[in-house]
XYZ file of N, CA and C in Angstrom:
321
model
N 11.003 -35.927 -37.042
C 11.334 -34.762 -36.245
C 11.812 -35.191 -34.858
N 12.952 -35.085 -34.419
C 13.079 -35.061 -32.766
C 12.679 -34.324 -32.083
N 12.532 -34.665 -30.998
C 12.388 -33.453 -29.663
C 13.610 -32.569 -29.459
N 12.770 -31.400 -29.093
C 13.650 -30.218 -28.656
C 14.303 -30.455 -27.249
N 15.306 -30.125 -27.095
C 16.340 -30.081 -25.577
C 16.885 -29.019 -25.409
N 17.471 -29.232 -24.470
C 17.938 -27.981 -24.373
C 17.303 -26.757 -23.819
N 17.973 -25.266 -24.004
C 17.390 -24.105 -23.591
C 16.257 -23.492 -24.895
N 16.355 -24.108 -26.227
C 15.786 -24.226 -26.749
C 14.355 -24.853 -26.507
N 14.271 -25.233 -26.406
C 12.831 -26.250 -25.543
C 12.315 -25.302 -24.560
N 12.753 -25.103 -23.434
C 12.073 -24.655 -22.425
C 11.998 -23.410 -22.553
N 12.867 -22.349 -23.592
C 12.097 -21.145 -23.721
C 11.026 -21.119 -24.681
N 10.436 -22.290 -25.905
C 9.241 -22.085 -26.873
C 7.845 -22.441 -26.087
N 8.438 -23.446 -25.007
C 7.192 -23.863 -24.503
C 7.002 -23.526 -23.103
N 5.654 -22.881 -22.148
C 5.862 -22.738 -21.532
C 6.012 -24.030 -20.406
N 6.236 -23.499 -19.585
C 6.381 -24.295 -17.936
C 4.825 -24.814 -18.003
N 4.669 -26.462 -17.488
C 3.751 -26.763 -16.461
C 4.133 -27.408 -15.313
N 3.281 -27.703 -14.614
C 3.086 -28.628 -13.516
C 3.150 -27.716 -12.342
N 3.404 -28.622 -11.010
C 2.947 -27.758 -10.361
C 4.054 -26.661 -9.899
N 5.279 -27.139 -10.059
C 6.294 -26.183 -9.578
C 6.009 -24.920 -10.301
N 5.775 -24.639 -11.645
C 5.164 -23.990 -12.593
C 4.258 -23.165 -11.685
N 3.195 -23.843 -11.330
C 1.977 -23.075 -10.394
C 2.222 -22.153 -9.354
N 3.263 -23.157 -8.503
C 3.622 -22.619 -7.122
C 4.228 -21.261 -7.639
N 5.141 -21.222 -8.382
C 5.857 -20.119 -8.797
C 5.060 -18.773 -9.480
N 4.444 -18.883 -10.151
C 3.230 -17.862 -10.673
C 2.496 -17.886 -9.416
N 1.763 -18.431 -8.439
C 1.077 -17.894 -7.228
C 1.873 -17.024 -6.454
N 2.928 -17.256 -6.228
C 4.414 -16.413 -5.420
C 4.426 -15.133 -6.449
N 4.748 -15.404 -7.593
C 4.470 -14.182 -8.256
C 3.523 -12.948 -7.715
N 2.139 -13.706 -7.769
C 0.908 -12.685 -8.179
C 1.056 -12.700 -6.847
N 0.790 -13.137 -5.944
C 0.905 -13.021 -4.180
C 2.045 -11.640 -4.010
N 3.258 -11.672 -4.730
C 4.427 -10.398 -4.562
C 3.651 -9.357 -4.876
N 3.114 -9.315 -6.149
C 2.592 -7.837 -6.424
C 1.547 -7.260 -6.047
N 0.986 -8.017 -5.442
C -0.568 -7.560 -4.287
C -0.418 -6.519 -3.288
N -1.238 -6.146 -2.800
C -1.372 -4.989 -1.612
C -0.869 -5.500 -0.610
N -0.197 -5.172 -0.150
C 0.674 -5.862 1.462
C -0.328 -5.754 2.301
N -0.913 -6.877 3.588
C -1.744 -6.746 4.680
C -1.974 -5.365 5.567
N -0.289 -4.989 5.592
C 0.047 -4.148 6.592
C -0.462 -2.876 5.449
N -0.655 -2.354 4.887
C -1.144 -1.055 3.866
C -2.418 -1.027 3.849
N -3.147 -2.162 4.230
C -4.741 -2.080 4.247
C -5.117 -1.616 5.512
N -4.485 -2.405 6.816
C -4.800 -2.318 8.144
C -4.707 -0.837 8.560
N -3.495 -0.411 7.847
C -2.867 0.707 7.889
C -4.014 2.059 7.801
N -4.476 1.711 6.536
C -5.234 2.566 5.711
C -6.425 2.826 6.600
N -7.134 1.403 7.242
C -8.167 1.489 7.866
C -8.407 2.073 8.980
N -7.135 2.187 9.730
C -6.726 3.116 10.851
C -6.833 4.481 10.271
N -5.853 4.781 9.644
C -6.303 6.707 9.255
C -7.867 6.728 8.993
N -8.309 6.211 8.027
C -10.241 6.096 7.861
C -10.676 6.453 9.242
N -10.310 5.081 10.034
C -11.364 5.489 11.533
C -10.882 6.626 12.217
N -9.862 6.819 12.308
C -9.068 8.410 12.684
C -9.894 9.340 12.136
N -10.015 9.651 10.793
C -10.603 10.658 10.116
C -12.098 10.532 10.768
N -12.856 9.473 10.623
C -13.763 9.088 10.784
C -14.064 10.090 12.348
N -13.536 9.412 13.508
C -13.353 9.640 14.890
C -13.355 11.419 14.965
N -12.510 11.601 14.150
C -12.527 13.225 14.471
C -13.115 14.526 14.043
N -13.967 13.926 12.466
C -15.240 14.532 12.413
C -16.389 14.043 13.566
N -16.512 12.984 13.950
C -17.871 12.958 14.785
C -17.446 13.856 15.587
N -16.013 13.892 16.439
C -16.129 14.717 17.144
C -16.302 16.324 17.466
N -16.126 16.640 16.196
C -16.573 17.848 15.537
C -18.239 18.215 15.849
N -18.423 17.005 15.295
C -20.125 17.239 15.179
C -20.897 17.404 16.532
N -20.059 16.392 17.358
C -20.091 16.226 18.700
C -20.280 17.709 19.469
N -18.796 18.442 19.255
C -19.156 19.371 19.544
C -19.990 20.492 19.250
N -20.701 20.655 18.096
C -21.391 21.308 17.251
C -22.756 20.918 18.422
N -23.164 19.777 18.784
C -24.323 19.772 19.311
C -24.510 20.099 20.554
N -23.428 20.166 21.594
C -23.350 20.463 22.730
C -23.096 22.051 22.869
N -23.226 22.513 21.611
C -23.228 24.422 21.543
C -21.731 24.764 21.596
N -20.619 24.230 21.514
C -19.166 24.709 21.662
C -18.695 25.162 20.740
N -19.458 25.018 19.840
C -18.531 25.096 18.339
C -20.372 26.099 17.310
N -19.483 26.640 16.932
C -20.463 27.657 15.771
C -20.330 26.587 14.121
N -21.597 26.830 13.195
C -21.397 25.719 12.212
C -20.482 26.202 11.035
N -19.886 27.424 11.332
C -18.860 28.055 10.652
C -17.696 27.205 11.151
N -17.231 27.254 12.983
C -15.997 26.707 13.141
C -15.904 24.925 12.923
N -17.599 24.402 12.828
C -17.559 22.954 12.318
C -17.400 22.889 11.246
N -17.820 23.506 10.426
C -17.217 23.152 8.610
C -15.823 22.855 8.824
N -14.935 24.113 9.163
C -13.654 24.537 9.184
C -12.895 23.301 9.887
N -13.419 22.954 10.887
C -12.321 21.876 11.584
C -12.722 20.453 11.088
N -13.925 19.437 10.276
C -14.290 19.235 9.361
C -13.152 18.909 8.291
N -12.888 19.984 7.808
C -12.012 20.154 6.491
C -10.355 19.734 7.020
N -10.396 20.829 8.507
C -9.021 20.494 8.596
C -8.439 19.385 8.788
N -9.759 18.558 9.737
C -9.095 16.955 10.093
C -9.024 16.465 8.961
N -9.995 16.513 8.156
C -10.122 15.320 6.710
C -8.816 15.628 5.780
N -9.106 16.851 5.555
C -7.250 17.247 4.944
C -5.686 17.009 5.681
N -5.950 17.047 7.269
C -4.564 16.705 7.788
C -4.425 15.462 7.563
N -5.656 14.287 8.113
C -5.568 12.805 8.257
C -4.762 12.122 6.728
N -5.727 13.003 5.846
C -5.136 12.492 4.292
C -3.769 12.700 3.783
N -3.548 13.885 4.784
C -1.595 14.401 4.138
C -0.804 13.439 4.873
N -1.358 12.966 6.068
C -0.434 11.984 6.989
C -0.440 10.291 6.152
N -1.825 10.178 6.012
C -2.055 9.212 4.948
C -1.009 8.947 3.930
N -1.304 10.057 3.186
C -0.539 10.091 1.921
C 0.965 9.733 2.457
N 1.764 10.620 3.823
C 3.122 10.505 3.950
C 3.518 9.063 4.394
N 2.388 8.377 4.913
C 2.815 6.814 5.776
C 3.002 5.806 4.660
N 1.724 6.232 3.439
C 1.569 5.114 2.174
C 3.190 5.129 1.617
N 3.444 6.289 1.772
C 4.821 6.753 0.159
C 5.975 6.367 1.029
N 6.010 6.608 2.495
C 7.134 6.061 3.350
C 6.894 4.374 3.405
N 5.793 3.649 3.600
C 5.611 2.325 3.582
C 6.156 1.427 2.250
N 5.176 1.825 0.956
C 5.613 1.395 -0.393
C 6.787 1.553 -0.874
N 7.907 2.505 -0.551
C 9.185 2.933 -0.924
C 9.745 1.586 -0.234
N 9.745 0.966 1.285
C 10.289 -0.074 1.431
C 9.484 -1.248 1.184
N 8.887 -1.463 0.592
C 8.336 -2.803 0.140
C 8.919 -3.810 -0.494
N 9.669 -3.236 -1.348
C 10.646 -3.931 -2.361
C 11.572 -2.594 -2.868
N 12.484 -3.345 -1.452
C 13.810 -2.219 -1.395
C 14.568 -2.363 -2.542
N 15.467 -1.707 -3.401
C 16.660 -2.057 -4.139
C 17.877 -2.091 -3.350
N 18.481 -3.456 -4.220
C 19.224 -4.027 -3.851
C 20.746 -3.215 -4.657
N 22.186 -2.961 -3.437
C 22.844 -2.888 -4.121
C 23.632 -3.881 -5.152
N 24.337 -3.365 -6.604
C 24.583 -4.455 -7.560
C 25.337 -5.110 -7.262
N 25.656 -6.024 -7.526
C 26.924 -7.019 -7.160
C 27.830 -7.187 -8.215
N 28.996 -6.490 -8.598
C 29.673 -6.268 -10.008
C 30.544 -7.658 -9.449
N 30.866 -8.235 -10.769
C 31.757 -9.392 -10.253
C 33.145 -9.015 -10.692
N 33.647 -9.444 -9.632
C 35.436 -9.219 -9.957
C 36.036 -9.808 -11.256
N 36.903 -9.475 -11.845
C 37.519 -10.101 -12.780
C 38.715 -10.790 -12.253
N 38.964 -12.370 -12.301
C 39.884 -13.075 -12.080
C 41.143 -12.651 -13.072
């Protein structure tokens, strides 16, 4: 039996070594959560976070009735999350922009 060459060969068997490696780490590293989407995230949290205490805040200093603290409560946690939601879907849309095609000319 001889050895396989060719494009034959290298599509039955896979890739090793390390170029092999480097390339699958670059891979799985691409499809991960971007730094900037976590940091991101953790900011609206403490936002949300920040503006119920201050709710509560006011609830204890008598300014606020526990009717108008539920209510503002709800509203921060629901606004923070719609802004959330609009920064994630505006962020991830450019993550991995599409590219226009490149049709090749015919000589």
């Amino acid at each position: 039996d001889a050895p396989q060459t060719g494009a034959s060969a290298t599509s039955s068997q896979p890739r090793q070594g390390p170029a092999c490696a480097v390339s699958e780490r670059r891979s799985r590293a691409a499809m991960g959560v971007p730094d900037n989407f976590i940091a991101g995230s953790i900011v609206f949290l403490l936002a949300a976070a920040l503006l119920s205490a201050l709710s509560c805040v006011l609830r204890c200093t008598g300014r606020l009735t526990k009717m108008n603290e539920t209510n503002l409560v709800v509203f921060f946690t629901v606004s923070v999350s719609l802004m959330w939601l609009t920064w994630a879907c505006t962020l991830l849309h450019q993550w991995h922009p599409l590219v226009s095609p490149q049709i090749p000319t015919e000589e």
